PDB file of C-alpha atoms in Angstrom:
ATOM      1  CA  UNK K   1     177.356-106.084 -55.513  1.00  0.00           C
ATOM      2  CA  UNK K   2     177.776-109.291 -57.462  1.00  0.00           C
ATOM      3  CA  UNK K   3     180.448-110.539 -59.794  1.00  0.00           C
ATOM      4  CA  UNK K   4     178.852-108.749 -62.749  1.00  0.00           C
ATOM      5  CA  UNK K   5     179.264-105.515 -60.804  1.00  0.00           C
ATOM      6  CA  UNK K   6     182.983-106.076 -60.545  1.00  0.00           C
ATOM      7  CA  UNK K   7     183.806-107.550 -63.963  1.00  0.00           C
ATOM      8  CA  UNK K   8     184.325-105.100 -66.796  1.00  0.00           C
ATOM      9  CA  UNK K   9     181.601-105.100 -69.461  1.00  0.00           C
ATOM     10  CA  UNK K  10     182.837-106.323 -72.803  1.00  0.00           C
ATOM     11  CA  UNK K  11     182.407-102.824 -74.322  1.00  0.00           C
ATOM     12  CA  UNK K  12     184.227-101.215 -71.402  1.00  0.00           C
ATOM     13  CA  UNK K  13     187.015-103.782 -71.592  1.00  0.00           C
ATOM     14  CA  UNK K  14     187.347-103.321 -75.339  1.00  0.00           C
ATOM     15  CA  UNK K  15     187.621 -99.569 -74.967  1.00  0.00           C
ATOM     16  CA  UNK K  16     190.190 -99.867 -72.242  1.00  0.00           C
ATOM     17  CA  UNK K  17     192.242-102.327 -74.288  1.00  0.00           C
ATOM     18  CA  UNK K  18     192.240 -99.786 -77.089  1.00  0.00           C
ATOM     19  CA  UNK K  19     193.314 -97.021 -74.798  1.00  0.00           C
ATOM     20  CA  UNK K  20     196.181 -99.197 -73.403  1.00  0.00           C
ATOM     21  CA  UNK K  21     197.361-100.050 -76.947  1.00  0.00           C
ATOM     22  CA  UNK K  22     197.463 -96.394 -77.932  1.00  0.00           C
ATOM     23  CA  UNK K  23     199.276 -95.372 -74.811  1.00  0.00           C
ATOM     24  CA  UNK K  24     201.969 -98.091 -75.045  1.00  0.00           C
ATOM     25  CA  UNK K  25     202.599 -97.378 -78.720  1.00  0.00           C
ATOM     26  CA  UNK K  26     202.915 -93.653 -77.947  1.00  0.00           C
ATOM     27  CA  UNK K  27     205.302 -94.364 -75.057  1.00  0.00           C
ATOM     28  CA  UNK K  28     207.483 -96.425 -77.386  1.00  0.00           C
ATOM     29  CA  UNK K  29     207.694 -93.445 -79.699  1.00  0.00           C
ATOM     30  CA  UNK K  30     205.987 -95.529 -82.355  1.00  0.00           C
ATOM     31  CA  UNK K  31     208.679 -98.164 -82.278  1.00  0.00           C
ATOM     32  CA  UNK K  32     208.081-101.821 -82.773  1.00  0.00           C
ATOM     33  CA  UNK K  33     207.597-104.033 -79.769  1.00  0.00           C
ATOM     34  CA  UNK K  34     205.593-106.904 -78.309  1.00  0.00           C
ATOM     35  CA  UNK K  35     201.823-106.960 -78.707  1.00  0.00           C
ATOM     36  CA  UNK K  36     200.527-104.652 -75.952  1.00  0.00           C
ATOM     37  CA  UNK K  37     197.153-106.399 -75.603  1.00  0.00           C
ATOM     38  CA  UNK K  38     198.203-109.363 -73.450  1.00  0.00           C
ATOM     39  CA  UNK K  39     199.528-106.817 -70.968  1.00  0.00           C
ATOM     40  CA  UNK K  40     196.183-105.050 -71.010  1.00  0.00           C
ATOM     41  CA  UNK K  41     194.383-108.279 -70.379  1.00  0.00           C
ATOM     42  CA  UNK K  42     196.585-109.067 -67.414  1.00  0.00           C
ATOM     43  CA  UNK K  43     195.969-105.606 -65.910  1.00  0.00           C
ATOM     44  CA  UNK K  44     192.230-105.757 -66.534  1.00  0.00           C
ATOM     45  CA  UNK K  45     192.083-109.118 -64.798  1.00  0.00           C
ATOM     46  CA  UNK K  46     193.787-107.523 -61.843  1.00  0.00           C
ATOM     47  CA  UNK K  47     191.367-104.597 -61.806  1.00  0.00           C
ATOM     48  CA  UNK K  48     188.422-107.028 -61.785  1.00  0.00           C
ATOM     49  CA  UNK K  49     189.582-109.089 -58.750  1.00  0.00           C
ATOM     50  CA  UNK K  50     186.801-110.117 -56.322  1.00  0.00           C
ATOM     51  CA  UNK K  51     188.044-108.106 -53.315  1.00  0.00           C
ATOM     52  CA  UNK K  52     187.490-104.891 -55.206  1.00  0.00           C
ATOM     53  CA  UNK K  53     184.347-102.713 -54.899  1.00  0.00           C
ATOM     54  CA  UNK K  54     185.603 -99.233 -55.654  1.00  0.00           C
ATOM     55  CA  UNK K  55     189.071 -99.874 -57.100  1.00  0.00           C
ATOM     56  CA  UNK K  56     187.608-101.533 -60.227  1.00  0.00           C
ATOM     57  CA  UNK K  57     187.863-101.074 -63.933  1.00  0.00           C
ATOM     58  CA  UNK K  58     185.256 -98.272 -63.610  1.00  0.00           C
ATOM     59  CA  UNK K  59     187.680 -96.380 -61.408  1.00  0.00           C
ATOM     60  CA  UNK K  60     190.477 -97.029 -63.866  1.00  0.00           C
ATOM     61  CA  UNK K  61     188.402 -95.697 -66.708  1.00  0.00           C
ATOM     62  CA  UNK K  62     187.386 -92.604 -64.692  1.00  0.00           C
ATOM     63  CA  UNK K  63     191.001 -91.814 -63.771  1.00  0.00           C
ATOM     64  CA  UNK K  64     191.996 -92.152 -67.426  1.00  0.00           C
ATOM     65  CA  UNK K  65     189.151 -89.780 -68.385  1.00  0.00           C
ATOM     66  CA  UNK K  66     190.355 -87.222 -65.819  1.00  0.00           C
ATOM     67  CA  UNK K  67     193.942 -87.576 -67.021  1.00  0.00           C
ATOM     68  CA  UNK K  68     192.669 -86.737 -70.487  1.00  0.00           C
ATOM     69  CA  UNK K  69     190.931 -83.632 -69.050  1.00  0.00           C
ATOM     70  CA  UNK K  70     194.147 -82.527 -67.370  1.00  0.00           C
ATOM     71  CA  UNK K  71     196.584 -83.768 -70.041  1.00  0.00           C
ATOM     72  CA  UNK K  72     197.704 -80.255 -71.224  1.00  0.00           C
ATOM     73  CA  UNK K  73     199.179 -79.682 -67.765  1.00  0.00           C
ATOM     74  CA  UNK K  74     201.369 -82.768 -67.782  1.00  0.00           C
ATOM     75  CA  UNK K  75     204.964 -82.831 -69.000  1.00  0.00           C
ATOM     76  CA  UNK K  76     204.365 -86.407 -70.312  1.00  0.00           C
ATOM     77  CA  UNK K  77     200.697 -87.321 -70.496  1.00  0.00           C
ATOM     78  CA  UNK K  78     201.411 -90.791 -71.781  1.00  0.00           C
ATOM     79  CA  UNK K  79     203.572 -91.575 -68.763  1.00  0.00           C
ATOM     80  CA  UNK K  80     200.732 -90.365 -66.565  1.00  0.00           C
ATOM     81  CA  UNK K  81     198.270 -92.586 -68.357  1.00  0.00           C
ATOM     82  CA  UNK K  82     200.519 -95.611 -67.922  1.00  0.00           C
ATOM     83  CA  UNK K  83     200.818 -94.723 -64.199  1.00  0.00           C
ATOM     84  CA  UNK K  84     196.994 -94.589 -64.018  1.00  0.00           C
ATOM     85  CA  UNK K  85     196.868 -98.158 -65.334  1.00  0.00           C
ATOM     86  CA  UNK K  86     199.306 -99.374 -62.700  1.00  0.00           C
ATOM     87  CA  UNK K  87     198.464 -97.149 -59.703  1.00  0.00           C
ATOM     88  CA  UNK K  88     196.058 -99.698 -58.145  1.00  0.00           C
ATOM     89  CA  UNK K  89     196.998-102.731 -60.234  1.00  0.00           C
ATOM     90  CA  UNK K  90     197.929-104.528 -57.006  1.00  0.00           C
ATOM     91  CA  UNK K  91     195.220-103.886 -54.470  1.00  0.00           C
ATOM     92  CA  UNK K  92     194.419-105.698 -51.219  1.00  0.00           C
ATOM     93  CA  UNK K  93     192.503-103.559 -48.787  1.00  0.00           C
ATOM     94  CA  UNK K  94     194.001-105.452 -45.845  1.00  0.00           C
ATOM     95  CA  UNK K  95     197.567-104.580 -46.874  1.00  0.00           C
ATOM     96  CA  UNK K  96     199.589-101.332 -46.787  1.00  0.00           C
ATOM     97  CA  UNK K  97     202.196-102.052 -49.545  1.00  0.00           C
ATOM     98  CA  UNK K  98     199.831-101.920 -52.529  1.00  0.00           C
ATOM     99  CA  UNK K  99     201.441 -98.892 -54.153  1.00  0.00           C
ATOM    100  CA  UNK K 100     204.966-100.284 -53.861  1.00  0.00           C
ATOM    101  CA  UNK K 101     203.914-103.652 -55.263  1.00  0.00           C
ATOM    102  CA  UNK K 102     202.072-101.860 -58.085  1.00  0.00           C
ATOM    103  CA  UNK K 103     205.202 -99.836 -58.876  1.00  0.00           C
ATOM    104  CA  UNK K 104     207.354-102.980 -58.967  1.00  0.00           C
ATOM    105  CA  UNK K 105     204.826-104.554 -61.340  1.00  0.00           C
ATOM    106  CA  UNK K 106     205.180-101.556 -63.636  1.00  0.00           C
ATOM    107  CA  UNK K 107     208.963-101.809 -63.441  1.00  0.00           C
ATOM    108  CA  UNK K 108     208.775-105.447 -64.570  1.00  0.00           C
ATOM    109  CA  UNK K 109     206.036-105.278 -67.141  1.00  0.00           C
ATOM    110  CA  UNK K 110     206.729-102.057 -69.058  1.00  0.00           C
ATOM    111  CA  UNK K 111     210.251-102.957 -70.250  1.00  0.00           C
ATOM    112  CA  UNK K 112     208.888-106.303 -71.462  1.00  0.00           C
ATOM    113  CA  UNK K 113     206.214-104.338 -73.378  1.00  0.00           C
ATOM    114  CA  UNK K 114     208.943-102.288 -75.050  1.00  0.00           C
ATOM    115  CA  UNK K 115     208.545 -99.079 -73.028  1.00  0.00           C
ATOM    116  CA  UNK K 116     211.812 -97.151 -72.649  1.00  0.00           C
ATOM    117  CA  UNK K 117     213.554 -97.164 -69.289  1.00  0.00           C
ATOM    118  CA  UNK K 118     213.193 -93.507 -68.575  1.00  0.00           C
ATOM    119  CA  UNK K 119     209.413 -93.659 -69.059  1.00  0.00           C
ATOM    120  CA  UNK K 120     209.209 -96.836 -66.978  1.00  0.00           C
ATOM    121  CA  UNK K 121     211.082 -95.116 -64.155  1.00  0.00           C
ATOM    122  CA  UNK K 122     208.710 -92.104 -64.332  1.00  0.00           C
ATOM    123  CA  UNK K 123     205.658 -94.344 -64.254  1.00  0.00           C
ATOM    124  CA  UNK K 124     206.966 -96.185 -61.150  1.00  0.00           C
ATOM    125  CA  UNK K 125     207.698 -92.867 -59.487  1.00  0.00           C
ATOM    126  CA  UNK K 126     204.216 -91.640 -60.148  1.00  0.00           C
ATOM    127  CA  UNK K 127     202.647 -94.854 -58.841  1.00  0.00           C
ATOM    128  CA  UNK K 128     204.613 -94.515 -55.598  1.00  0.00           C
ATOM    129  CA  UNK K 129     203.486 -90.894 -55.339  1.00  0.00           C
ATOM    130  CA  UNK K 130     199.891 -92.049 -54.861  1.00  0.00           C
ATOM    131  CA  UNK K 131     200.842 -93.154 -51.319  1.00  0.00           C
ATOM    132  CA  UNK K 132     200.748 -89.512 -50.271  1.00  0.00           C
ATOM    133  CA  UNK K 133     199.054 -87.653 -53.155  1.00  0.00           C
ATOM    134  CA  UNK K 134     201.505 -84.873 -52.350  1.00  0.00           C
ATOM    135  CA  UNK K 135     203.510 -83.949 -55.460  1.00  0.00           C
ATOM    136  CA  UNK K 136     206.264 -81.439 -55.198  1.00  0.00           C
ATOM    137  CA  UNK K 137     205.727 -77.963 -56.602  1.00  0.00           C
ATOM    138  CA  UNK K 138     206.428 -78.080 -60.351  1.00  0.00           C
ATOM    139  CA  UNK K 139     205.838 -81.892 -60.641  1.00  0.00           C
ATOM    140  CA  UNK K 140     203.256 -81.508 -63.304  1.00  0.00           C
ATOM    141  CA  UNK K 141     202.993 -85.213 -64.083  1.00  0.00           C
ATOM    142  CA  UNK K 142     202.419 -85.926 -60.361  1.00  0.00           C
ATOM    143  CA  UNK K 143     199.856 -83.163 -60.082  1.00  0.00           C
ATOM    144  CA  UNK K 144     197.868 -84.608 -62.972  1.00  0.00           C
ATOM    145  CA  UNK K 145     197.887 -88.156 -61.693  1.00  0.00           C
ATOM    146  CA  UNK K 146     197.040 -87.179 -58.134  1.00  0.00           C
ATOM    147  CA  UNK K 147     194.222 -84.824 -59.200  1.00  0.00           C
ATOM    148  CA  UNK K 148     192.814 -87.461 -61.520  1.00  0.00           C
ATOM    149  CA  UNK K 149     192.842 -90.094 -58.776  1.00  0.00           C
ATOM    150  CA  UNK K 150     191.179 -87.734 -56.298  1.00  0.00           C
ATOM    151  CA  UNK K 151     188.630 -86.272 -58.671  1.00  0.00           C
ATOM    152  CA  UNK K 152     185.930 -88.663 -57.338  1.00  0.00           C
ATOM    153  CA  UNK K 153     185.909 -86.482 -54.199  1.00  0.00           C
ATOM    154  CA  UNK K 154     184.248 -83.761 -56.278  1.00  0.00           C
ATOM    155  CA  UNK K 155     181.527 -86.009 -57.763  1.00  0.00           C
ATOM    156  CA  UNK K 156     177.843 -85.068 -57.534  1.00  0.00           C
ATOM    157  CA  UNK K 157     176.288 -86.027 -54.194  1.00  0.00           C
ATOM    158  CA  UNK K 158     174.665 -89.286 -55.390  1.00  0.00           C
ATOM    159  CA  UNK K 159     177.824 -90.448 -57.090  1.00  0.00           C
ATOM    160  CA  UNK K 160     179.918 -89.512 -54.102  1.00  0.00           C
ATOM    161  CA  UNK K 161     177.652 -91.465 -51.805  1.00  0.00           C
ATOM    162  CA  UNK K 162     177.993 -94.501 -54.020  1.00  0.00           C
ATOM    163  CA  UNK K 163     181.794 -94.083 -53.919  1.00  0.00           C
ATOM    164  CA  UNK K 164     181.711 -93.936 -50.087  1.00  0.00           C
ATOM    165  CA  UNK K 165     179.571 -97.055 -49.975  1.00  0.00           C
ATOM    166  CA  UNK K 166     181.912 -98.922 -52.219  1.00  0.00           C
ATOM    167  CA  UNK K 167     184.871 -97.963 -50.061  1.00  0.00           C
ATOM    168  CA  UNK K 168     183.006 -99.266 -47.036  1.00  0.00           C
ATOM    169  CA  UNK K 169     182.293-102.535 -48.934  1.00  0.00           C
ATOM    170  CA  UNK K 170     185.982-103.009 -49.724  1.00  0.00           C
ATOM    171  CA  UNK K 171     186.671-102.813 -45.960  1.00  0.00           C
ATOM    172  CA  UNK K 172     183.770-105.068 -45.045  1.00  0.00           C
ATOM    173  CA  UNK K 173     186.126-107.084 -42.823  1.00  0.00           C
ATOM    174  CA  UNK K 174     186.532-104.072 -40.539  1.00  0.00           C
ATOM    175  CA  UNK K 175     183.980-103.629 -37.720  1.00  0.00           C
ATOM    176  CA  UNK K 176     181.671-100.627 -38.041  1.00  0.00           C
ATOM    177  CA  UNK K 177     183.072 -98.574 -35.166  1.00  0.00           C
ATOM    178  CA  UNK K 178     186.665 -99.119 -36.203  1.00  0.00           C
ATOM    179  CA  UNK K 179     185.844 -98.242 -39.818  1.00  0.00           C
ATOM    180  CA  UNK K 180     184.067 -95.031 -38.788  1.00  0.00           C
ATOM    181  CA  UNK K 181     187.058 -93.933 -36.707  1.00  0.00           C
ATOM    182  CA  UNK K 182     189.532 -94.763 -39.410  1.00  0.00           C
ATOM    183  CA  UNK K 183     187.524 -93.161 -42.227  1.00  0.00           C
ATOM    184  CA  UNK K 184     186.863 -90.063 -40.148  1.00  0.00           C
ATOM    185  CA  UNK K 185     190.588 -89.690 -39.563  1.00  0.00           C
ATOM    186  CA  UNK K 186     191.261 -89.928 -43.296  1.00  0.00           C
ATOM    187  CA  UNK K 187     188.587 -87.330 -44.053  1.00  0.00           C
ATOM    188  CA  UNK K 188     189.963 -84.943 -41.438  1.00  0.00           C
ATOM    189  CA  UNK K 189     193.466 -85.330 -42.848  1.00  0.00           C
ATOM    190  CA  UNK K 190     192.153 -84.494 -46.300  1.00  0.00           C
ATOM    191  CA  UNK K 191     190.255 -81.474 -45.124  1.00  0.00           C
ATOM    192  CA  UNK K 192     193.311 -80.166 -43.209  1.00  0.00           C
ATOM    193  CA  UNK K 193     195.327 -80.039 -46.440  1.00  0.00           C
ATOM    194  CA  UNK K 194     195.807 -76.473 -47.753  1.00  0.00           C
ATOM    195  CA  UNK K 195     194.650 -77.728 -51.171  1.00  0.00           C
ATOM    196  CA  UNK K 196     193.343 -81.006 -52.437  1.00  0.00           C
ATOM    197  CA  UNK K 197     193.995 -80.363 -56.130  1.00  0.00           C
ATOM    198  CA  UNK K 198     197.193 -78.971 -57.703  1.00  0.00           C
ATOM    199  CA  UNK K 199     196.324 -78.444 -61.334  1.00  0.00           C
ATOM    200  CA  UNK K 200     194.575 -75.205 -62.335  1.00  0.00           C
ATOM    201  CA  UNK K 201     191.511 -77.143 -63.568  1.00  0.00           C
ATOM    202  CA  UNK K 202     191.327 -79.195 -60.385  1.00  0.00           C
ATOM    203  CA  UNK K 203     191.629 -76.155 -58.144  1.00  0.00           C
ATOM    204  CA  UNK K 204     188.989 -74.227 -60.082  1.00  0.00           C
ATOM    205  CA  UNK K 205     186.471 -76.967 -60.779  1.00  0.00           C
ATOM    206  CA  UNK K 206     186.842 -79.622 -58.041  1.00  0.00           C
ATOM    207  CA  UNK K 207     188.204 -78.161 -54.848  1.00  0.00           C
ATOM    208  CA  UNK K 208     185.098 -76.528 -53.365  1.00  0.00           C
ATOM    209  CA  UNK K 209     182.734 -79.393 -54.204  1.00  0.00           C
ATOM    210  CA  UNK K 210     185.201 -81.970 -52.860  1.00  0.00           C
ATOM    211  CA  UNK K 211     185.523 -80.183 -49.537  1.00  0.00           C
ATOM    212  CA  UNK K 212     181.787 -80.025 -49.263  1.00  0.00           C
ATOM    213  CA  UNK K 213     181.448 -83.731 -49.931  1.00  0.00           C
ATOM    214  CA  UNK K 214     184.182 -84.644 -47.445  1.00  0.00           C
ATOM    215  CA  UNK K 215     182.602 -82.435 -44.821  1.00  0.00           C
ATOM    216  CA  UNK K 216     179.209 -83.986 -45.377  1.00  0.00           C
ATOM    217  CA  UNK K 217     180.532 -87.554 -45.091  1.00  0.00           C
ATOM    218  CA  UNK K 218     182.428 -86.638 -41.925  1.00  0.00           C
ATOM    219  CA  UNK K 219     179.268 -85.267 -40.346  1.00  0.00           C
ATOM    220  CA  UNK K 220     177.496 -88.493 -41.193  1.00  0.00           C
ATOM    221  CA  UNK K 221     180.238 -90.600 -39.661  1.00  0.00           C
ATOM    222  CA  UNK K 222     180.601 -88.756 -36.394  1.00  0.00           C
ATOM    223  CA  UNK K 223     177.853 -88.368 -33.762  1.00  0.00           C
TER     224      UNK K 223
END
C-alpha cells in the first residue's frame, strides 16, 4: 500500500470537508464562528498519516456513513458525527493512549471552532467511550458511535478480509506469532460479548454476519 493508498482522493477530501462544515455549523446552532474548513484540513491530514493502513480517511468516511444510517437512534446525531471525526484523530498503533489524546484534541479544537461547551464535552465523552465500545444502557449517542465504528465487522467477506489485512499492516512492527496471539485474543473477547451491536439496526442487520466473520478470522489465525 503506497502513499496514494493512504492519502484521501481530492473528491473524497472535498466531500469530507463539506460534511465537516455542515456538522460544525449544525453543532453551533447556526451561529457565527470561525471558518470550519481549516479544522477539517488539520483533521484530514491526521487521518492520512503514513503509519495508518486501516484507520484512514476511508474508515472515517465509512463511520460517518454508518452514523447517518443510525442517526435516528441518536439523541444528538451531530455530536456523534463530530465524535466520529475525532475518535481516531490521534492514532499510533504502538501506543495505548490514542483515544485519550484524541478526546483532548477535541476538547481543544471544538471550542476554538465555535462549538458550545456542552457539545464539546459530549464529543470528548464519546471519543473516550471507543476504548471499550461498551456504552451504558440508554446511552443512545454512545450506541450509535460504537455500532458505526464496529460496522466493518459485518462487511462482506472480501471487504472483511481486506480490513483484517490492513489491521495487520498497521501492526507490521509486531512479529507474526505475537500478532496472531494478540489478534486472536481480541477476536475471542469480541465473540464472548453478549452483543456486539446495541442499536436496533445494528442488532438486526450486522450482528450475525459480524460473528461469522470474527469466527472465520479466528479459525484462520489459530492452528
